[in-house]
Amino acid sequence: MHADDLLPGDTPLRLIDQDGASHPDDRHRIPSTDTTLDGYRRLVLARRLNDQADALVRQGRLAVYPSSHGQEACEVAAAMVLDERDWLFPTYRDTVAVIARGVDPFEAFVLLRGDWHSGYDPTVHHVAPQSTPLATQLLHAVGFAHAARLRGEDTVVLAMCGDGATSEGDFHEALNFAAVFHLPVVFLVQNNGYAISVPLSRQTAAPSIAHKGVGYGMRGRLVDGNDLAALLAVLGEAVAEARDGGGPTLVEALTYRIKSHTNADDATRYRTADEVEPWLARDPLLRLRTWLTAEGALGEGDDAEAHAHAERVAADLRAAIMTDAEPHPEDLFAHVYATPTPHLREQAEQLAAELAAGASTESTAPTPDTAEVAR
């Protein structure tokens, strides 16, 4: 492949602009009406869940929440372009992508509540556990893709990260390995402008993150991260190329982190309201709704139903999160090893005996009334 074929365009691909107007492209087309409508409903749900999570943090029901408000198009598109047999490797900010992949919202949020387990079973929906350390999941994604190929499986892996992760050594190692071994991996970088408080200008002098692809020998693609149609087109193409043996692709989605890094962060210390304001007009939800309405594909009833569904899901999540878990002491031994060691079995049996003895003592203990009669 010639180096020119690996380089991204000078400007990010945009099929629907912030005013809801379409922009024809010779290579990429706006997905079908059914697909974009499905994507819009997912965006509505994603925004509602982001808002609900913020409220749950303030109520003390979630320990922390890294919001993807404003980045929902990247989250939704990442899930929509994958087949059931494919795998998603998300970051800590990608809870919405995890849910869009089919994971129950409560199971996706359990990790952020601080429960003793991480919630969902990765094997059910082919979603790896959310990763807090930067870029480590990229290595896992590449290793998974390599293993799947050795097993002869037709699997594509989509690995998500932020711009901050591209400053980590693991990012280099993952992309280099994927390119050298020509693995079916799509790397999606959500460039939201900041690695916590560090702007992109202090992380790289490259024309774009997507331009880094040519250095590894893989395609680099640049896309408007707030345009769901463009994301579906670019990511869908990258997934198809990977499945057909075309190797990995590095996709940079230009977006913006509207909220603070997490609820523990004060974004006003490193950016101004004047910087944030223009990005509010580039909202992925509003632009798609404007386009769909203009196309006659989204009526008031359809929009109302999408929001009503989102409210129902948010209400169910709220009720589940508000219910306190009651862990059983024997769970201490349930998930240590697939096959418990003799030492663990001995400890589990000892605990079970002590619990049984305690229950027996409680059942035979005199009630306050019988104790009074005895005196």
mmCIF file with all atom_site columns, C-alpha atoms in Angstrom, residues 1-13 27-28 206-224 234 237 249-254:
data_model
loop_
_atom_site.group_PDB
_atom_site.id
_atom_site.type_symbol
_atom_site.label_atom_id
_atom_site.label_alt_id
_atom_site.label_comp_id
_atom_site.label_asym_id
_atom_site.label_entity_id
_atom_site.label_seq_id
_atom_site.pdbx_PDB_ins_code
_atom_site.Cartn_x
_atom_site.Cartn_y
_atom_site.Cartn_z
_atom_site.occupancy
_atom_site.B_iso_or_equiv
_atom_site.pdbx_formal_charge
_atom_site.auth_seq_id
_atom_site.auth_comp_id
_atom_site.auth_asym_id
_atom_site.auth_atom_id
_atom_site.pdbx_PDB_model_num
ATOM 1  C CA . MET A 1 1   ? 0.000   0.000  0.000  1.00 0.00 ? 1   MET A CA 1
ATOM 2  C CA . HIS A 1 2   ? 1.340   3.413  -0.978 1.00 0.00 ? 2   HIS A CA 1
ATOM 3  C CA . ALA A 1 3   ? 1.993   5.951  1.782  1.00 0.00 ? 3   ALA A CA 1
ATOM 4  C CA . ASP A 1 4   ? -0.530  8.366  0.256  1.00 0.00 ? 4   ASP A CA 1
ATOM 5  C CA . ASP A 1 5   ? -3.246  5.742  0.748  1.00 0.00 ? 5   ASP A CA 1
ATOM 6  C CA . LEU A 1 6   ? -2.490  5.645  4.459  1.00 0.00 ? 6   LEU A CA 1
ATOM 7  C CA . LEU A 1 7   ? -2.759  9.379  5.080  1.00 0.00 ? 7   LEU A CA 1
ATOM 8  C CA . PRO A 1 8   ? -6.006  10.951 6.315  1.00 0.00 ? 8   PRO A CA 1
ATOM 9  C CA . GLY A 1 9   ? -7.683  13.862 4.594  1.00 0.00 ? 9   GLY A CA 1
ATOM 10 C CA . ASP A 1 10  ? -6.732  17.429 5.409  1.00 0.00 ? 10  ASP A CA 1
ATOM 11 C CA . THR A 1 11  ? -10.129 17.998 7.017  1.00 0.00 ? 11  THR A CA 1
ATOM 12 C CA . PRO A 1 12  ? -12.360 15.617 8.976  1.00 0.00 ? 12  PRO A CA 1
ATOM 13 C CA . LEU A 1 13  ? -15.049 13.838 6.983  1.00 0.00 ? 13  LEU A CA 1
ATOM 14 C CA . ARG A 1 27  ? -16.587 7.994  -1.307 1.00 0.00 ? 27  ARG A CA 1
ATOM 15 C CA . HIS A 1 28  ? -18.869 7.923  1.718  1.00 0.00 ? 28  HIS A CA 1
ATOM 16 C CA . ALA A 1 206 ? 1.565   16.086 14.541 1.00 0.00 ? 206 ALA A CA 1
ATOM 17 C CA . PRO A 1 207 ? -0.981  17.566 12.088 1.00 0.00 ? 207 PRO A CA 1
ATOM 18 C CA . SER A 1 208 ? -3.504  15.174 13.619 1.00 0.00 ? 208 SER A CA 1
ATOM 19 C CA . ILE A 1 209 ? -3.522  11.958 15.605 1.00 0.00 ? 209 ILE A CA 1
ATOM 20 C CA . ALA A 1 210 ? -4.763  10.194 12.476 1.00 0.00 ? 210 ALA A CA 1
ATOM 21 C CA . HIS A 1 211 ? -1.508  11.138 10.733 1.00 0.00 ? 211 HIS A CA 1
ATOM 22 C CA . LYS A 1 212 ? 0.348   8.881  13.164 1.00 0.00 ? 212 LYS A CA 1
ATOM 23 C CA . GLY A 1 213 ? -1.043  5.851  11.333 1.00 0.00 ? 213 GLY A CA 1
ATOM 24 C CA . VAL A 1 214 ? 1.365   6.153  8.417  1.00 0.00 ? 214 VAL A CA 1
ATOM 25 C CA . GLY A 1 215 ? 4.290   5.800  10.813 1.00 0.00 ? 215 GLY A CA 1
ATOM 26 C CA . TYR A 1 216 ? 3.067   2.318  11.698 1.00 0.00 ? 216 TYR A CA 1
ATOM 27 C CA . GLY A 1 217 ? 2.053   1.350  8.180  1.00 0.00 ? 217 GLY A CA 1
ATOM 28 C CA . MET A 1 218 ? -1.698  1.521  8.747  1.00 0.00 ? 218 MET A CA 1
ATOM 29 C CA . ARG A 1 219 ? -4.482  3.669  7.387  1.00 0.00 ? 219 ARG A CA 1
ATOM 30 C CA . GLY A 1 220 ? -5.285  6.880  9.232  1.00 0.00 ? 220 GLY A CA 1
ATOM 31 C CA . ARG A 1 221 ? -8.755  8.392  8.974  1.00 0.00 ? 221 ARG A CA 1
ATOM 32 C CA . LEU A 1 222 ? -10.026 11.733 10.291 1.00 0.00 ? 222 LEU A CA 1
ATOM 33 C CA . VAL A 1 223 ? -13.744 12.211 10.957 1.00 0.00 ? 223 VAL A CA 1
ATOM 34 C CA . ASP A 1 224 ? -16.108 14.678 12.607 1.00 0.00 ? 224 ASP A CA 1
ATOM 35 C CA . VAL A 1 234 ? -15.786 5.689  8.326  1.00 0.00 ? 234 VAL A CA 1
ATOM 36 C CA . GLU A 1 237 ? -15.568 0.932  6.213  1.00 0.00 ? 237 GLU A CA 1
ATOM 37 C CA . THR A 1 249 ? -7.077  1.347  10.790 1.00 0.00 ? 249 THR A CA 1
ATOM 38 C CA . LEU A 1 250 ? -6.492  4.315  13.087 1.00 0.00 ? 250 LEU A CA 1
ATOM 39 C CA . VAL A 1 251 ? -9.581  6.556  13.218 1.00 0.00 ? 251 VAL A CA 1
ATOM 40 C CA . GLU A 1 252 ? -9.440  9.932  14.925 1.00 0.00 ? 252 GLU A CA 1
ATOM 41 C CA . ALA A 1 253 ? -12.835 11.418 15.785 1.00 0.00 ? 253 ALA A CA 1
ATOM 42 C CA . LEU A 1 254 ? -12.731 15.138 16.533 1.00 0.00 ? 254 LEU A CA 1
#
